[in-house]
PDB file of N, CA and C in Angstrom:
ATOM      1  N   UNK A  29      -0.415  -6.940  17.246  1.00  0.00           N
ATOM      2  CA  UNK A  29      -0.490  -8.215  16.565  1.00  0.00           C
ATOM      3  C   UNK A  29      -0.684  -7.968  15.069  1.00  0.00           C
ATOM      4  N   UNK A  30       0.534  -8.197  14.459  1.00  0.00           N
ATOM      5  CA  UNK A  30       0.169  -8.614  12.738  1.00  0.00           C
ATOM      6  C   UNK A  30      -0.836  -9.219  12.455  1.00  0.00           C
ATOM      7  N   UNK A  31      -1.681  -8.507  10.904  1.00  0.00           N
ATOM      8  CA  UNK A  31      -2.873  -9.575  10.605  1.00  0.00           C
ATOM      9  C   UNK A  31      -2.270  -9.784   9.398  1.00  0.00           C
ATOM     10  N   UNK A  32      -2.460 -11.120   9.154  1.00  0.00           N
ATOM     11  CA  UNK A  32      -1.717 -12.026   7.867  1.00  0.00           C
ATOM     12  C   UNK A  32      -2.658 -11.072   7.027  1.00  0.00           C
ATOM     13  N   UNK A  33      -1.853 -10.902   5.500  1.00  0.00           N
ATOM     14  CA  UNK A  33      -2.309 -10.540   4.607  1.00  0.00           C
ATOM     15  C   UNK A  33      -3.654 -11.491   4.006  1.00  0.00           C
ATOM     16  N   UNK A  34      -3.220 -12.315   3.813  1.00  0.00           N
ATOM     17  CA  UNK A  34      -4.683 -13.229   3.626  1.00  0.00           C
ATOM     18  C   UNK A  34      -5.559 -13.276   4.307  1.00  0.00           C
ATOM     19  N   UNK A  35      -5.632 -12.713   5.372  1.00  0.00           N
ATOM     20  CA  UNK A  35      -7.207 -12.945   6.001  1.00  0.00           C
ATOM     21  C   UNK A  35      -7.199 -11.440   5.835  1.00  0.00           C
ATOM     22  N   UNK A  36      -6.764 -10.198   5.403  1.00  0.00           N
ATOM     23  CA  UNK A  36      -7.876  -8.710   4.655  1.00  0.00           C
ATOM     24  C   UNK A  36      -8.801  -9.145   4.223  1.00  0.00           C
ATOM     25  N   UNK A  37      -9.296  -8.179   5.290  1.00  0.00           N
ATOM     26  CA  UNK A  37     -11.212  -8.355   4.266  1.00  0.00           C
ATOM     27  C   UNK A  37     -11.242  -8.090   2.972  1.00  0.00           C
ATOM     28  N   UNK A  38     -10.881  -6.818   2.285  1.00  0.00           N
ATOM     29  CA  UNK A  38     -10.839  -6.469   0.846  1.00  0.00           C
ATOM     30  C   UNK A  38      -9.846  -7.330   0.170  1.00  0.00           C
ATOM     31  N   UNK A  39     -10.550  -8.054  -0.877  1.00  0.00           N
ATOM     32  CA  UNK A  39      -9.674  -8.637  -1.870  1.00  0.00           C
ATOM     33  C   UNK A  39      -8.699  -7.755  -2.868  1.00  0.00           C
ATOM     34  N   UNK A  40      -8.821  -6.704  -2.690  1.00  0.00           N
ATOM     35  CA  UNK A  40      -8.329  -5.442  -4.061  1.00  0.00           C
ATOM     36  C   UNK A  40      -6.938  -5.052  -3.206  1.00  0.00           C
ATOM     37  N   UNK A  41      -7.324  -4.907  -2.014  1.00  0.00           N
ATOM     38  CA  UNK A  41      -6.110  -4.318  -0.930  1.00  0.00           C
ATOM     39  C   UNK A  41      -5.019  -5.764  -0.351  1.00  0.00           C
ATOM     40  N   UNK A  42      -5.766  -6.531  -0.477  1.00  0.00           N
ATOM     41  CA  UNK A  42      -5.121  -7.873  -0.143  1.00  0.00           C
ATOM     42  C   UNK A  42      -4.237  -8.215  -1.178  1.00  0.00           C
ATOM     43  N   UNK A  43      -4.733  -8.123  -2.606  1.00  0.00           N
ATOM     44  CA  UNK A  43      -3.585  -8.315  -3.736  1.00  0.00           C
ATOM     45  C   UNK A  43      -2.550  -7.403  -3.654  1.00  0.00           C
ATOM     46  N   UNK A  44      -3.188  -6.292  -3.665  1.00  0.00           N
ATOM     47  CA  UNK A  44      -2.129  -5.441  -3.890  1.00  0.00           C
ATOM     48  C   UNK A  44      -0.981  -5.299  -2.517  1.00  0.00           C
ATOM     49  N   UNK A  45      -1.228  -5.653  -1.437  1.00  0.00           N
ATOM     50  CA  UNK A  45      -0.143  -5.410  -0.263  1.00  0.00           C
ATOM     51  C   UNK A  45       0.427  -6.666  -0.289  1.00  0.00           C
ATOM     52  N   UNK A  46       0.144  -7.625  -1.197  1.00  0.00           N
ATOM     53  CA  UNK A  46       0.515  -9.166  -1.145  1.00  0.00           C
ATOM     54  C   UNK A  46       2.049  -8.500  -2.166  1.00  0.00           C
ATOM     55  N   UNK A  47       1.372  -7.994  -3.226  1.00  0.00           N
ATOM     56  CA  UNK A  47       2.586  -7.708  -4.192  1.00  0.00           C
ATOM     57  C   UNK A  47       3.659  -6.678  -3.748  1.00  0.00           C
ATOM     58  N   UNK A  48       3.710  -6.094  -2.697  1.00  0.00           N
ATOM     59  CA  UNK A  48       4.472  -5.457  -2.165  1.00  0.00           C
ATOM     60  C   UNK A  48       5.246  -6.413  -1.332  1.00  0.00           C
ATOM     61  N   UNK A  49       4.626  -6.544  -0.802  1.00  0.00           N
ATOM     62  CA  UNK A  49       5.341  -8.138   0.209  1.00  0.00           C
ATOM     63  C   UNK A  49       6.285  -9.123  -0.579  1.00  0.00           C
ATOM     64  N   UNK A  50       6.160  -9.492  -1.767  1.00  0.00           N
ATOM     65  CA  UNK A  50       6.799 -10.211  -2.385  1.00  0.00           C
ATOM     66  C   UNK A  50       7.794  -9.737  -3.732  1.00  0.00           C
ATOM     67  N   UNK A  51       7.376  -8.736  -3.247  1.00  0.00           N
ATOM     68  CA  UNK A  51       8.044  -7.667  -4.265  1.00  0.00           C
ATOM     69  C   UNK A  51       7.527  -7.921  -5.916  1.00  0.00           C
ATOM     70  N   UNK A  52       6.936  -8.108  -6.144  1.00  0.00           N
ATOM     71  CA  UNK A  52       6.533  -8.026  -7.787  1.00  0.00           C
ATOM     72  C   UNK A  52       5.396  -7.007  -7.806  1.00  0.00           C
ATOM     73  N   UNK A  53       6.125  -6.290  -8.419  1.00  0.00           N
ATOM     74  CA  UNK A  53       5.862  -5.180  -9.366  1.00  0.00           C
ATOM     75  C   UNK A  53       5.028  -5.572  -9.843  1.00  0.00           C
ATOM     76  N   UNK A  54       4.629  -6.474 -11.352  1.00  0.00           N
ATOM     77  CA  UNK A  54       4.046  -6.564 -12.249  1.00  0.00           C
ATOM     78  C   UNK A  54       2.326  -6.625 -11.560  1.00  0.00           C
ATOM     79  N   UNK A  55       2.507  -7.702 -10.634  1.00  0.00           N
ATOM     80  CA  UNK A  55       1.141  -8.025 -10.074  1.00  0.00           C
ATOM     81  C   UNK A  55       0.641  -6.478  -9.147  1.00  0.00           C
ATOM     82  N   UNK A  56       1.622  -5.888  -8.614  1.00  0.00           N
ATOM     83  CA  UNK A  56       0.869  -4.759  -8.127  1.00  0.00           C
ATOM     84  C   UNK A  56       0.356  -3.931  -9.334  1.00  0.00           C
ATOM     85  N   UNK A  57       1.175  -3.269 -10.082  1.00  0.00           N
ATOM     86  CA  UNK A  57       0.535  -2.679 -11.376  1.00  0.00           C
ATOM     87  C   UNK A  57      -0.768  -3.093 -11.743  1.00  0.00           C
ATOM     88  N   UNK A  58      -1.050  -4.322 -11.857  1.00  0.00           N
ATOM     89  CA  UNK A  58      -2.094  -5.141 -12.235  1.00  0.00           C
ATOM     90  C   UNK A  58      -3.334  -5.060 -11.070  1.00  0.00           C
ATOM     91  N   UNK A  59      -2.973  -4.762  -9.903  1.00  0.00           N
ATOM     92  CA  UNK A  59      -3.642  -4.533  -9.056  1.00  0.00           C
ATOM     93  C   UNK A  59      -4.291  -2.911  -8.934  1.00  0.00           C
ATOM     94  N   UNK A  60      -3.799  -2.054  -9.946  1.00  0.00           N
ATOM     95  CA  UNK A  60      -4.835  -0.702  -9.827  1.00  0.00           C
ATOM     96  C   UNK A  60      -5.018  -0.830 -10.910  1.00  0.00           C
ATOM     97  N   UNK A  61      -6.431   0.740 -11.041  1.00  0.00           N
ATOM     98  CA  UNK A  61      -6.328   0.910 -12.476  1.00  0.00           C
ATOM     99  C   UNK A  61      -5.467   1.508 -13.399  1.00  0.00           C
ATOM    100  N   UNK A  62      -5.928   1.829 -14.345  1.00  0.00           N
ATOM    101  CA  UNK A  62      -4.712   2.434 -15.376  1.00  0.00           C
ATOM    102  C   UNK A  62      -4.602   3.731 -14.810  1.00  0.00           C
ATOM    103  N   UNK A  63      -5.338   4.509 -14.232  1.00  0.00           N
ATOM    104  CA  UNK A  63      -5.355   5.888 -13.895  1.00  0.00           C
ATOM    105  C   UNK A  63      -5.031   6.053 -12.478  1.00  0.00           C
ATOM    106  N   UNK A  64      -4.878   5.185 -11.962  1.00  0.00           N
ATOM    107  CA  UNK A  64      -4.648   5.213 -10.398  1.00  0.00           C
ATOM    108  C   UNK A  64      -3.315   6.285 -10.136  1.00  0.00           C
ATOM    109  N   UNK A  65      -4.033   7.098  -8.797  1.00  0.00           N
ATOM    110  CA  UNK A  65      -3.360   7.817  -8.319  1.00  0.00           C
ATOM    111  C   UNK A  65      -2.930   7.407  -6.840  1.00  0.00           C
ATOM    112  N   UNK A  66      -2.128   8.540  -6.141  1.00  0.00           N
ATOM    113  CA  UNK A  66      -1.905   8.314  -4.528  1.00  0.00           C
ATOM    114  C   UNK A  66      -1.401   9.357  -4.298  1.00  0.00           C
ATOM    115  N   UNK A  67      -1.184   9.562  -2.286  1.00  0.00           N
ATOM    116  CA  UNK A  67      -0.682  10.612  -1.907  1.00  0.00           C
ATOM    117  C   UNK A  67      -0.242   9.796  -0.785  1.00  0.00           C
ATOM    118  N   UNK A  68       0.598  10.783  -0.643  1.00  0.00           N
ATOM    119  CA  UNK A  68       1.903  10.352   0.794  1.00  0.00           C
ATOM    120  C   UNK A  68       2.251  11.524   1.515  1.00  0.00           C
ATOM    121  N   UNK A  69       1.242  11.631   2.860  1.00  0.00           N
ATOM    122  CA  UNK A  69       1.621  12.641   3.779  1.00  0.00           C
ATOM    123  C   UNK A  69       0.747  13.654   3.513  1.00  0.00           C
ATOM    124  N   UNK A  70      -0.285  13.873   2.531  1.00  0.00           N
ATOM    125  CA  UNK A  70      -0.989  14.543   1.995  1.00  0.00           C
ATOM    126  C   UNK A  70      -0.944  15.304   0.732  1.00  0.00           C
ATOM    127  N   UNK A  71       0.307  14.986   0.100  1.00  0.00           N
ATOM    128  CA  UNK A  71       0.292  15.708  -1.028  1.00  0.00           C
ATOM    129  C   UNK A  71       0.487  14.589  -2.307  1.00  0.00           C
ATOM    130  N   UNK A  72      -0.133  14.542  -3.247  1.00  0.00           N
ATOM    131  CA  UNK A  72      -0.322  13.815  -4.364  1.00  0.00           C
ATOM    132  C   UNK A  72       1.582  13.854  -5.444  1.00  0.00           C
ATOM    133  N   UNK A  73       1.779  12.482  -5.030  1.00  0.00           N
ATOM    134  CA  UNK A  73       2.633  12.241  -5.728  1.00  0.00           C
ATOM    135  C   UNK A  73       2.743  11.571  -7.160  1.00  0.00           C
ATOM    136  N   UNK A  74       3.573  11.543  -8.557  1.00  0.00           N
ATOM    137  CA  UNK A  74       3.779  10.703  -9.381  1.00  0.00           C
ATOM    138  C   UNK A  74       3.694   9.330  -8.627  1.00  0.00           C
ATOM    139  N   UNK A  75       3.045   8.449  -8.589  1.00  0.00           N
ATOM    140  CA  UNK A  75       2.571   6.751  -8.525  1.00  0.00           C
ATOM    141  C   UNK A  75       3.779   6.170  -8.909  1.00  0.00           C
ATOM    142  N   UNK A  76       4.335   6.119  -9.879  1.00  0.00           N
ATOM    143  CA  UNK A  76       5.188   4.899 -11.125  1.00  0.00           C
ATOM    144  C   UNK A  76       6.243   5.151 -10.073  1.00  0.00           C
ATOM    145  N   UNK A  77       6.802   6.778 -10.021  1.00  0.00           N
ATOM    146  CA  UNK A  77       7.905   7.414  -9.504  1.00  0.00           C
ATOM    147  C   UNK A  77       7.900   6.244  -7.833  1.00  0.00           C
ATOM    148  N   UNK A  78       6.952   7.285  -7.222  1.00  0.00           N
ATOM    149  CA  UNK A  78       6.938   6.385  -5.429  1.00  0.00           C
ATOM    150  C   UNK A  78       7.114   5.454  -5.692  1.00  0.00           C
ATOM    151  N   UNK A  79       6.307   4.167  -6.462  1.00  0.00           N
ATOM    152  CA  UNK A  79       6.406   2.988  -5.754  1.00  0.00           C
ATOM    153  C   UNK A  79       7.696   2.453  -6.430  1.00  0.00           C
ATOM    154  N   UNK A  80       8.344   3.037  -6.913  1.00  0.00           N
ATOM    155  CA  UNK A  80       9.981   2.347  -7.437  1.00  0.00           C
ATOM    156  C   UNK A  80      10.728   2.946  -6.331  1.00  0.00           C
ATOM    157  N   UNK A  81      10.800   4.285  -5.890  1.00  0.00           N
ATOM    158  CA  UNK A  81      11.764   4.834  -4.778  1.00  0.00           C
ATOM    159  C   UNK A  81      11.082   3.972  -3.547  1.00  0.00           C
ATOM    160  N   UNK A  82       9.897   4.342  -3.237  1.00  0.00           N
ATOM    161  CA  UNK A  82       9.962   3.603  -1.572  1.00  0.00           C
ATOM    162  C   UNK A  82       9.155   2.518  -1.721  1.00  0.00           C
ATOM    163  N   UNK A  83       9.030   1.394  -2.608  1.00  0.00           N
ATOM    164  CA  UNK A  83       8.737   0.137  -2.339  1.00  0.00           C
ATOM    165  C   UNK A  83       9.465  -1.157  -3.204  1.00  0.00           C
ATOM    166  N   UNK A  84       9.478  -0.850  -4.243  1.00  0.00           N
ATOM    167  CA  UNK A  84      10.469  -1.662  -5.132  1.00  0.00           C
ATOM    168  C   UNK A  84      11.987  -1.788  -4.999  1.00  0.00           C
ATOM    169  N   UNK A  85      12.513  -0.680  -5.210  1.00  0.00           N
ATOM    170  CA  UNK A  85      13.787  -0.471  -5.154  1.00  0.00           C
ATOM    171  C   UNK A  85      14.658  -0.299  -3.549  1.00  0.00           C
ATOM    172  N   UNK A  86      13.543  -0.032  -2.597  1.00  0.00           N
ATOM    173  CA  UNK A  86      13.867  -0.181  -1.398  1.00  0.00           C
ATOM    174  C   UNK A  86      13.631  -1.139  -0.639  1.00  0.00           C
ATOM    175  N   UNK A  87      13.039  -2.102  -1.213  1.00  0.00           N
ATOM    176  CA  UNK A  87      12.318  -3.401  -0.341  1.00  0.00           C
ATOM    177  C   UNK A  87      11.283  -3.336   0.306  1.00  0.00           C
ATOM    178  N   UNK A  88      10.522  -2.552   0.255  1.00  0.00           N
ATOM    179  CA  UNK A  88       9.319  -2.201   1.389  1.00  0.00           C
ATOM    180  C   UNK A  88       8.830  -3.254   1.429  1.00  0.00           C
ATOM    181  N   UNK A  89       8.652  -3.174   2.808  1.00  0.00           N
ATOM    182  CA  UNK A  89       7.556  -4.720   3.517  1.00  0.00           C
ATOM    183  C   UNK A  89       6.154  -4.074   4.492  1.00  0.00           C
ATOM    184  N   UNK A  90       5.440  -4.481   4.299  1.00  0.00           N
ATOM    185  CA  UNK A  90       4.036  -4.043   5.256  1.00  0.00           C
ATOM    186  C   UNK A  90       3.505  -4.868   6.035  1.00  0.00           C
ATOM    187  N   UNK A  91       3.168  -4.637   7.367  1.00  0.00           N
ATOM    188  CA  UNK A  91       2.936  -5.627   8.209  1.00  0.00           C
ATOM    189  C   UNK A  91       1.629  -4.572   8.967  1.00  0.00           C
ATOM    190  N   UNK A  92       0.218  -4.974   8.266  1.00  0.00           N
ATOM    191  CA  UNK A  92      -0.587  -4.945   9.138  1.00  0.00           C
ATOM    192  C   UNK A  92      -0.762  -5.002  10.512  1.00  0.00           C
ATOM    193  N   UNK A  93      -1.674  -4.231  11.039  1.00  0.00           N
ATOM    194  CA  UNK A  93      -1.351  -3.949  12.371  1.00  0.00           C
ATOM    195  C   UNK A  93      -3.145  -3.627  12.763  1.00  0.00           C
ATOM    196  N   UNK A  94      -3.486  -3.220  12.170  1.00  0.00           N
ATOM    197  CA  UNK A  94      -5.274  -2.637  12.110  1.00  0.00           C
ATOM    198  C   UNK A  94      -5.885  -2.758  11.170  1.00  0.00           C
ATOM    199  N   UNK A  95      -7.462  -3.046  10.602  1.00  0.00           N
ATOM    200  CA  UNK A  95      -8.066  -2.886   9.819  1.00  0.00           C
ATOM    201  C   UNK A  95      -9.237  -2.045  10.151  1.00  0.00           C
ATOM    202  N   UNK A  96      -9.981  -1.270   9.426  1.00  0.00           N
ATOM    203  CA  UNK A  96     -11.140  -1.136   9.423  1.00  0.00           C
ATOM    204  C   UNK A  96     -11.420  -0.441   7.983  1.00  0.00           C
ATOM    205  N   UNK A  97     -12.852   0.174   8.310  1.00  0.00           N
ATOM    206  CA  UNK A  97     -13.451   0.711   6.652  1.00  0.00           C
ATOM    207  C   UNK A  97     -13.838  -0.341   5.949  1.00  0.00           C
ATOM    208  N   UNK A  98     -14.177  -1.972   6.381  1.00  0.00           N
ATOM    209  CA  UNK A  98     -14.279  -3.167   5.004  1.00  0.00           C
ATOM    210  C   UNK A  98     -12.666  -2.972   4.685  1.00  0.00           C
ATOM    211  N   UNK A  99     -11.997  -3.032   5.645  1.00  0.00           N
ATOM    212  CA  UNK A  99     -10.471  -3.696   5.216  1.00  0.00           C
ATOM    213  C   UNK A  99     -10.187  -2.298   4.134  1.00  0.00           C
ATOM    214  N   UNK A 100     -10.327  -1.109   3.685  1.00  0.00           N
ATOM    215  CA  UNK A 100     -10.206  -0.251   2.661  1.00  0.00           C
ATOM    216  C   UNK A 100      -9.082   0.957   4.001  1.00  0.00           C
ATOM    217  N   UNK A 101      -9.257   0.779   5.015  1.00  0.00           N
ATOM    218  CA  UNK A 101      -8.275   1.724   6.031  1.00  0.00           C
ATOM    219  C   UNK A 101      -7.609   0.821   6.931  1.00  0.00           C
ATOM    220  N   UNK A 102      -6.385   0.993   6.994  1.00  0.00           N
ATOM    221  CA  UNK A 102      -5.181   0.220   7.598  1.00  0.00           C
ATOM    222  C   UNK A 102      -4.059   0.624   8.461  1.00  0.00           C
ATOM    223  N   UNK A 103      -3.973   0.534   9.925  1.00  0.00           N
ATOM    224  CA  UNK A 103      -2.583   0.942  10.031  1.00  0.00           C
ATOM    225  C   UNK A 103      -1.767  -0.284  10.224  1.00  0.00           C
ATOM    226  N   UNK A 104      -0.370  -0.055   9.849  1.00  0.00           N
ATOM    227  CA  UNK A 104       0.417  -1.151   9.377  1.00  0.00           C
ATOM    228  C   UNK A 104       1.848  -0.770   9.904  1.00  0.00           C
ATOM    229  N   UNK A 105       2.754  -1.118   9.817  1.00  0.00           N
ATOM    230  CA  UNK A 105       4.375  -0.980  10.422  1.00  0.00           C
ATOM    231  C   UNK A 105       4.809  -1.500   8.655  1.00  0.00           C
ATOM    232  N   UNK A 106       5.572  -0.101   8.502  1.00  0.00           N
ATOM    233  CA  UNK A 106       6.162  -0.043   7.030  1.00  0.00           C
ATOM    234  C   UNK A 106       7.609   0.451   6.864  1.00  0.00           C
ATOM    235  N   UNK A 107       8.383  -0.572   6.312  1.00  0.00           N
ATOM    236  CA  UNK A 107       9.961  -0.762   6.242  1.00  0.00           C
ATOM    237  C   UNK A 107      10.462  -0.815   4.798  1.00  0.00           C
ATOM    238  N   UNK A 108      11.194   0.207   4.946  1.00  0.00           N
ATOM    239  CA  UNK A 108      11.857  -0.359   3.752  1.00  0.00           C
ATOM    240  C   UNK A 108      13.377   0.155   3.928  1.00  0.00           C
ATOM    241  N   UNK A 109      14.669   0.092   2.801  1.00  0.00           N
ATOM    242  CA  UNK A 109      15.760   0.330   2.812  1.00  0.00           C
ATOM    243  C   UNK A 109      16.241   1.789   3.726  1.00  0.00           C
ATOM    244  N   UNK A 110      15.105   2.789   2.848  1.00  0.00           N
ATOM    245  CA  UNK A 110      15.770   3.815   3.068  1.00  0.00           C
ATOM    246  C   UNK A 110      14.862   3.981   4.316  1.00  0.00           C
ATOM    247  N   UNK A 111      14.566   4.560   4.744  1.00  0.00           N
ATOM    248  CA  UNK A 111      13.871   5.477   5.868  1.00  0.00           C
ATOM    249  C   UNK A 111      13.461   4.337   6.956  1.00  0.00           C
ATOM    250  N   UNK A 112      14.020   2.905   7.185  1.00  0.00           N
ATOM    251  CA  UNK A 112      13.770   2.066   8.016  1.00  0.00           C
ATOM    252  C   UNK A 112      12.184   1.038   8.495  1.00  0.00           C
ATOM    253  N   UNK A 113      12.058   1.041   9.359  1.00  0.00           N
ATOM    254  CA  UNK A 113      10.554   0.872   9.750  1.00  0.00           C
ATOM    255  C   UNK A 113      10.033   2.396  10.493  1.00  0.00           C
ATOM    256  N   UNK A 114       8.433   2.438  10.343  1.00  0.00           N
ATOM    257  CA  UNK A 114       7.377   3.507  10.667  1.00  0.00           C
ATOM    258  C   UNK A 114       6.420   2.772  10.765  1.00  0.00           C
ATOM    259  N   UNK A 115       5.314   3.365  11.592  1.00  0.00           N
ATOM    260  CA  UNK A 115       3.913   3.456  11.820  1.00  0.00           C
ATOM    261  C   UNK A 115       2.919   3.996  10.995  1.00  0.00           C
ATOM    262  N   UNK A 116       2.467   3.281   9.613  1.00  0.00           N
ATOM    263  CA  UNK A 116       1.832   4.333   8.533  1.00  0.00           C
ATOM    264  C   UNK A 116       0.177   3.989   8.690  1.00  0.00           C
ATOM    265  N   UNK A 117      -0.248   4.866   8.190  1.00  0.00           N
ATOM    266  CA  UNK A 117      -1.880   4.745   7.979  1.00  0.00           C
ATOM    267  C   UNK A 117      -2.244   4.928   6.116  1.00  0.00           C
ATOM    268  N   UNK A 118      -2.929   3.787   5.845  1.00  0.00           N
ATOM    269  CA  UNK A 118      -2.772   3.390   4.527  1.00  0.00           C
ATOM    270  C   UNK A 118      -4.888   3.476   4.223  1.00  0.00           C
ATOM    271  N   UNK A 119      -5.426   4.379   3.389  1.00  0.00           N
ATOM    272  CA  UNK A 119      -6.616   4.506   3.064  1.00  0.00           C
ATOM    273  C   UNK A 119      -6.794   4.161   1.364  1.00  0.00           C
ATOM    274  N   UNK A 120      -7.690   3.400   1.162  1.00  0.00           N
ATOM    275  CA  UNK A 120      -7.850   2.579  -0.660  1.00  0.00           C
ATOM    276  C   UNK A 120      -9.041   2.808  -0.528  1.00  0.00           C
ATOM    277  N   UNK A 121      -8.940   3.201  -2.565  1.00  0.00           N
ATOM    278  CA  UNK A 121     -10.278   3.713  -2.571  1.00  0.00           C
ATOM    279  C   UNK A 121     -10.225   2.365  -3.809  1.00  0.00           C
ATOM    280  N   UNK A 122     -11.543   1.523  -3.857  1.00  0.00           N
ATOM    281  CA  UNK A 122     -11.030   0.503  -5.025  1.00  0.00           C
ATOM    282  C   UNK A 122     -12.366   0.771  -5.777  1.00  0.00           C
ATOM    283  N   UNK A 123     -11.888   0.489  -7.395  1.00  0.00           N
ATOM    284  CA  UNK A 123     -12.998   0.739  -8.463  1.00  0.00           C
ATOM    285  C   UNK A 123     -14.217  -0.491  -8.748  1.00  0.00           C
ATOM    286  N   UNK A 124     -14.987  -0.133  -8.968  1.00  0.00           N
ATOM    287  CA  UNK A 124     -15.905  -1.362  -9.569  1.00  0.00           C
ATOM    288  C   UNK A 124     -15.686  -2.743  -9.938  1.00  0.00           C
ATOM    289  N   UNK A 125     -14.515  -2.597 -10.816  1.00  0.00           N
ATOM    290  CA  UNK A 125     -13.777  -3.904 -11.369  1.00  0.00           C
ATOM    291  C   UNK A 125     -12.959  -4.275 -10.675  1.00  0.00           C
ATOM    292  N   UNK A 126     -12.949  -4.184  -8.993  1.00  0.00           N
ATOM    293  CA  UNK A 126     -12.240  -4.719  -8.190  1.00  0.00           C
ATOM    294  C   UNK A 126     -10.675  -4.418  -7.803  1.00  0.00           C
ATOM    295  N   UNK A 127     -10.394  -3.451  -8.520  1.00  0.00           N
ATOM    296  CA  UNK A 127      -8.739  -2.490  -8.313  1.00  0.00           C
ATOM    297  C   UNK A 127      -8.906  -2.032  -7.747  1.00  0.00           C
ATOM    298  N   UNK A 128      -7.556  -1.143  -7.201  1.00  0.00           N
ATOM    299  CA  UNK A 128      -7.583  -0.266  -6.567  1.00  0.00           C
ATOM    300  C   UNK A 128      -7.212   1.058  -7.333  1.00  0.00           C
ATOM    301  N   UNK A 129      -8.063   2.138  -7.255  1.00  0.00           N
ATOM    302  CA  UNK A 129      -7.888   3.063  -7.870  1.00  0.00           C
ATOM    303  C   UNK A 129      -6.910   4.461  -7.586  1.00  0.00           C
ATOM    304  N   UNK A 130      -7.151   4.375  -5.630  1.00  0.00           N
ATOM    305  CA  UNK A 130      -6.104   5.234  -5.543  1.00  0.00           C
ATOM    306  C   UNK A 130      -5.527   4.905  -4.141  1.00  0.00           C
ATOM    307  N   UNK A 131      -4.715   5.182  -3.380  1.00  0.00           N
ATOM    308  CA  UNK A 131      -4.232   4.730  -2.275  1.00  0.00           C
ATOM    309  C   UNK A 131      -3.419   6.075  -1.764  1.00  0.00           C
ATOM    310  N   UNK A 132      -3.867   6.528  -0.377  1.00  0.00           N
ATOM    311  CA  UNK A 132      -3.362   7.472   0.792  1.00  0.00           C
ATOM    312  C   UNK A 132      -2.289   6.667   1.718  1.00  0.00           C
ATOM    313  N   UNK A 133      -1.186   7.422   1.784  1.00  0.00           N
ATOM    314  CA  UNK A 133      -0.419   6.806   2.846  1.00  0.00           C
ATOM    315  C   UNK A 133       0.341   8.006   3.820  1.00  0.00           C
ATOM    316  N   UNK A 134       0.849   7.539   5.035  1.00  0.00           N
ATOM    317  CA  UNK A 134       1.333   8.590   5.692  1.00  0.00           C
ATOM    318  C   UNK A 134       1.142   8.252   6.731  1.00  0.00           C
ATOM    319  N   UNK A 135       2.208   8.842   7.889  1.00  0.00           N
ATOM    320  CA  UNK A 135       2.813   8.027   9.436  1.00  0.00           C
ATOM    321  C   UNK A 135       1.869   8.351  10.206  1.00  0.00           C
ATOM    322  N   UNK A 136       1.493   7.455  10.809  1.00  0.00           N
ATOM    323  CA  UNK A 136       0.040   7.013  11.861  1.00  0.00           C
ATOM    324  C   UNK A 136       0.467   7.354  13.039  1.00  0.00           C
TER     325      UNK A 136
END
């Protein structure tokens, strides 16, 4: 069972998978900090780079599937152009001022 993005417990993870969902860029940007990092599969990728190849430019859509951690650990069913739909496990680490600072992803 999908859990609507609006009812995530974390407000920081809720913006930011909202802006993936609807595809704007701008508001996800706005949703980490300036220094925010991530990794995919375990190895630390360029940020700007990923989320233009597998979420912007490919359409990625995320459809919750699990929460826990205070809504900060997620597994979700994740689609986009290229590589189709998967089973990913999505971990956020969010900063003080309510961003998200870095985000883990990789097939659950």
């Amino acid at each position: 069972m999908t859990i609507p993005l609006d009812k995530l417990s974390d407000p920081a993870v809720r913006r930011l998978l909202s802006a993936v969902n609807a595809g704007d860029q701008s508001a996800f940007f706005a949703s980490l900090t300036e220094d925010a990092t991530m990794a995919d599969d375990g190895t630390e990728r360029d940020l700007a780079q990923w989320v233009d190849r597998e979420i912007f430019s490919s359409h990625g859509h995320i459809d919750v599937q699990r929460e826990k951690g205070n809504g900060r650990a997620l597994v979700a069913n994740y689609r986009n152009d290229t590589w189709g739909e998967m089973r990913t496990s999505w971990r956020f680490t969010v900063s003080p001022d309510g961003r998200v600072s870095r985000f883990e992803t990789g097939q659950a």
